[in-house]
Coordinates of C-alpha atoms in Angstrom, one line a residue:
Chain D
A1 CA -5.4 -4.3 -19.4
Q2 CA -2.6 -3.4 -17.0
S3 CA -3.0 -5.3 -13.7
V4 CA -1.3 -7.0 -10.8
T5 CA -2.6 -10.5 -10.1
Q6 CA -2.2 -12.5 -6.9
P7 CA -4.0 -15.7 -7.8
D8 CA -4.2 -17.1 -4.3
I9 CA -6.7 -15.4 -2.0
H10 CA -5.9 -17.5 1.0
I11 CA -3.1 -19.9 1.8
T12 CA -2.5 -22.1 4.9
V13 CA 1.0 -23.3 5.6
S14 CA 2.2 -25.4 8.5
E15 CA 4.7 -23.8 10.7
G16 CA 8.2 -24.7 9.6
A17 CA 7.1 -25.4 6.0
S18 CA 8.1 -23.4 3.0
L19 CA 6.0 -20.7 1.5
E20 CA 5.6 -19.3 -2.0
L21 CA 3.1 -16.5 -2.8
R22 CA 2.5 -15.8 -6.4
C23 CA 2.4 -12.4 -8.2
N24 CA 2.0 -11.7 -11.9
Y25 CA 1.9 -8.3 -13.5
S26 CA 0.7 -7.2 -16.9
Y27 CA 2.5 -4.1 -18.0
G28 CA 4.4 -3.2 -21.2
A29 CA 7.7 -2.6 -19.5
T30 CA 9.2 -4.1 -16.4
P31 CA 7.8 -2.0 -13.5
Y32 CA 9.3 -1.5 -10.2
L33 CA 8.1 -4.4 -8.0
F34 CA 7.3 -4.6 -4.3
W35 CA 6.0 -7.0 -1.7
Y36 CA 4.4 -5.6 1.5
V37 CA 3.0 -7.2 4.5
Q38 CA 0.0 -6.0 6.6
S39 CA -1.1 -7.1 10.0
P40 CA -4.7 -6.6 10.9
G41 CA -5.6 -3.0 11.4
Q42 CA -2.1 -1.9 10.6
G43 CA -0.3 -0.1 7.9
L44 CA 2.0 -1.7 5.3
Q45 CA 5.6 -2.8 5.9
L46 CA 7.9 -3.3 3.0
L47 CA 9.4 -6.8 2.7
L48 CA 11.5 -6.3 -0.4
K49 CA 11.7 -4.5 -3.8
Y50 CA 13.1 -5.0 -7.2
F51 CA 14.2 -2.4 -9.7
S52 CA 16.9 -4.0 -11.8
G53 CA 19.9 -6.2 -11.6
D54 CA 20.0 -9.5 -9.7
T55 CA 16.6 -11.1 -10.2
L56 CA 16.7 -12.8 -6.8
V57 CA 16.2 -10.2 -4.1
Q58 CA 16.5 -10.7 -0.3
G59 CA 14.2 -8.9 2.1
I60 CA 13.5 -8.7 5.7
K61 CA 12.2 -11.4 8.0
G62 CA 13.9 -14.1 5.9
F63 CA 11.8 -13.4 2.8
E64 CA 13.1 -13.5 -0.8
A65 CA 11.5 -12.9 -4.2
E66 CA 12.5 -13.8 -7.7
F67 CA 11.8 -11.7 -10.7
K68 CA 11.1 -13.7 -13.9
R69 CA 10.7 -11.5 -16.9
S70 CA 9.6 -14.3 -19.2
Q71 CA 6.7 -15.1 -16.9
S72 CA 6.0 -11.6 -15.7
S73 CA 6.2 -12.9 -12.2
F74 CA 7.6 -11.8 -8.9
N75 CA 6.9 -14.6 -6.5
L76 CA 7.6 -14.3 -2.8
R77 CA 9.2 -17.1 -0.9
K78 CA 10.3 -18.1 2.6
P79 CA 12.0 -21.4 3.4
S80 CA 10.5 -21.9 6.8
V81 CA 7.4 -20.1 8.0
H82 CA 6.9 -18.9 11.5
W83 CA 3.5 -18.4 13.2
S84 CA 4.2 -14.7 13.3
D85 CA 4.2 -14.6 9.5
A86 CA 0.4 -14.9 9.5
A87 CA -0.8 -11.7 7.8
E88 CA -2.0 -10.2 4.6
Y89 CA 0.6 -10.0 1.8
F90 CA 0.4 -7.5 -1.1
C91 CA 2.3 -7.4 -4.3
A92 CA 2.6 -3.9 -5.8
V93 CA 4.0 -2.3 -8.9
D94 CA 5.1 1.1 -9.9
P95 CA 4.2 0.8 -13.5
N96 CA 6.0 3.8 -14.8
Q97 CA 9.1 3.7 -12.7
A98 CA 8.4 7.3 -12.1
G99 CA 7.5 7.6 -8.5
T100 CA 3.8 7.5 -9.1
A101 CA 1.3 5.7 -6.9
L102 CA 1.8 2.0 -6.4
I103 CA -0.8 -0.4 -7.8
F104 CA -1.6 -3.2 -5.6
G105 CA -2.8 -6.8 -6.1
K106 CA -5.8 -8.0 -4.2
G107 CA -3.6 -9.6 -1.6
T108 CA -3.1 -13.1 -0.2
T109 CA -4.0 -14.0 3.4
L110 CA -1.5 -16.3 5.0
S111 CA -2.6 -18.5 7.8
V112 CA 0.0 -20.6 9.7
S113 CA -1.1 -23.8 11.3
S114 CA 0.8 -25.5 14.2
Chain F
G1 CA 13.9 4.4 7.2
A2 CA 11.7 7.3 6.3
V3 CA 8.6 7.7 8.4
V4 CA 5.1 8.7 7.4
S5 CA 2.8 9.5 10.3
Q6 CA -0.9 9.4 10.0
H7 CA -3.4 10.8 12.5
P8 CA -5.7 9.9 13.9
S9 CA -5.4 6.1 14.0
W10 CA -9.1 5.7 14.4
V11 CA -12.1 8.0 14.5
I12 CA -15.8 7.6 15.0
C13 CA -18.1 10.3 13.8
K14 CA -21.7 10.9 13.3
S15 CA -23.3 10.8 9.9
G16 CA -23.3 14.2 8.3
T17 CA -20.2 15.5 10.0
S18 CA -16.8 16.0 8.5
V19 CA -13.6 14.3 9.5
K20 CA -10.0 15.4 8.7
I21 CA -7.1 12.9 8.4
E22 CA -3.5 14.1 8.5
C23 CA -0.6 12.5 6.8
R24 CA 2.9 13.8 7.6
S25 CA 6.3 12.9 6.3
L26 CA 8.5 13.2 9.4
D27 CA 12.0 13.1 8.0
F28 CA 11.8 13.9 4.4
Q29 CA 10.0 16.3 2.0
A30 CA 7.2 14.8 0.0
T31 CA 6.0 16.8 -3.0
T32 CA 3.6 14.1 -3.8
M33 CA 1.5 12.0 -1.4
F34 CA -1.1 9.3 -2.2
W35 CA -4.3 8.4 -0.5
Y36 CA -5.7 4.9 -0.6
R37 CA -8.9 3.4 0.7
Q38 CA -9.1 -0.2 1.9
F39 CA -12.3 -2.1 2.5
P40 CA -12.2 -5.1 4.9
K41 CA -10.2 -8.0 3.5
Q42 CA -9.7 -6.2 0.3
S43 CA -6.8 -4.5 -1.4
L44 CA -5.7 -0.8 -1.4
M45 CA -7.5 1.3 -3.9
L46 CA -5.9 4.5 -5.0
M47 CA -8.2 7.5 -4.3
A48 CA -6.1 10.4 -5.3
T49 CA -2.6 11.9 -5.7
S50 CA -1.9 14.9 -3.6
N51 CA 0.5 17.5 -5.0
E52 CA 2.1 20.1 -2.9
G53 CA 0.8 23.6 -3.8
S54 CA -1.6 22.4 -6.5
K55 CA -4.9 20.5 -6.9
A56 CA -5.1 16.8 -6.2
T57 CA -5.6 14.4 -9.0
Y58 CA -8.5 12.0 -8.3
E59 CA -9.0 8.6 -9.6
Q60 CA -12.1 7.8 -11.6
G61 CA -15.1 7.3 -9.5
V62 CA -13.8 9.2 -6.5
E63 CA -15.9 12.2 -5.5
K64 CA -13.8 15.3 -5.3
D65 CA -16.3 17.2 -3.3
K66 CA -16.6 14.4 -0.7
F67 CA -13.0 13.7 -0.3
L68 CA -11.2 17.0 0.0
I69 CA -7.4 16.9 -0.2
N70 CA -5.1 19.6 0.7
H71 CA -1.3 19.5 0.4
A72 CA -0.2 22.9 1.8
S73 CA 3.4 22.0 2.7
L74 CA 6.1 19.6 1.7
T75 CA 5.4 17.5 4.8
L76 CA 1.7 17.5 5.3
S77 CA -1.3 16.4 3.3
T78 CA -4.8 16.2 4.7
L79 CA -7.9 14.2 3.6
T80 CA -11.2 15.6 4.7
V81 CA -14.2 13.4 4.4
T82 CA -17.1 15.8 4.1
S83 CA -20.7 15.0 5.2
A84 CA -19.7 11.5 6.1
H85 CA -22.1 8.6 5.7
P86 CA -21.9 5.0 6.9
E87 CA -20.7 3.9 3.5
D88 CA -17.6 6.1 3.9
S89 CA -16.5 3.9 6.8
S90 CA -13.3 2.3 5.8
F91 CA -9.5 2.2 6.4
Y92 CA -7.7 5.1 4.8
I93 CA -3.9 4.9 4.2
C94 CA -1.6 7.6 3.0
S95 CA 1.7 7.1 1.3
A96 CA 4.7 9.2 0.2
R97 CA 7.8 8.7 -1.8
D98 CA 11.2 10.1 -0.8
W99 CA 12.8 11.7 -3.8
S100 CA 16.1 12.1 -1.9
R101 CA 16.4 8.4 -1.8
G102 CA 16.0 8.0 -5.5
N103 CA 12.2 7.8 -5.2
T104 CA 12.5 4.0 -5.1
E105 CA 10.4 3.2 -2.1
A106 CA 6.9 4.2 -1.0
F107 CA 6.4 4.8 2.7
F108 CA 3.0 4.3 4.3
G109 CA 1.3 5.7 7.2
Q110 CA -0.2 3.4 9.8
G111 CA -3.7 4.0 8.5
T112 CA -6.9 5.6 9.9
R113 CA -10.0 3.5 10.7
L114 CA -13.0 5.7 10.0
T115 CA -16.4 4.6 11.4
V116 CA -19.4 6.7 10.6
V117 CA -22.4 6.0 12.8

C-alpha cells in the first residue's frame, strides 16, 4: 500500500547534539518529498523539499535532507540542535508529482533537553 | 513566499450550530485548495479537495453533508461544519498550491481550532 512512514514517534535530543529524523515512502515512482515543522497550535512551515537533481537538499534553520532512492528514504538532519527546534516534524509526499494533496506521515515529536 | 490566510484561528460553538472557516490565498490564485483535519498529537488527514467552480472531492469516510465546501473564487475556499457536535472538535488546516510557481510547493494556512461544546 502507498504510505509515508515516520518510524519514530518521539525523539529527545540534547541541545547541541546532532539530529536525524527518518522518513520512508512507499510509492511506485519517486514522489515529490517535503519536510514540514509545526509548533503547538500553529500551521505548517516548510523546511525543505526535493523534486529532482542533487539528492542532498538544504533547507531553512540549518536543516538538510538526503534522498536515497535505493532505500526510499528522505531523512531530515541537523548537525546541532537548538532548544527552539522542539516541535512536531512531518514528512510529506506528493505521490503523483501533479500538484495534488500532500500525504503526510504521522509525525515525529522532537524534544530538546538542556 | 506565497501566503494562505485562514480565518478564524479559533472558534467555540454550541452543539447543533454551524461554523464556517475561510481559507484565502492572498497573493496567488488557487484553482485547487485542500482541507485537512488534525486530531491532537496526530497527523494531518486529508478531508477533501476543493475545486474552484465545481464540486469538492471528498476522501472516503468524510461526510459531504456535514463538511460543506465551497470554492467560489480563485482565492477563497470555505469549509462549513454543519450541525456541529463535540466529536467535530479538531484542528482544521487548509492548503493551496501555487501553479504560477510551478506548483512545486504547498502553502498552508495557520489552522482553525474548533471546539464544540
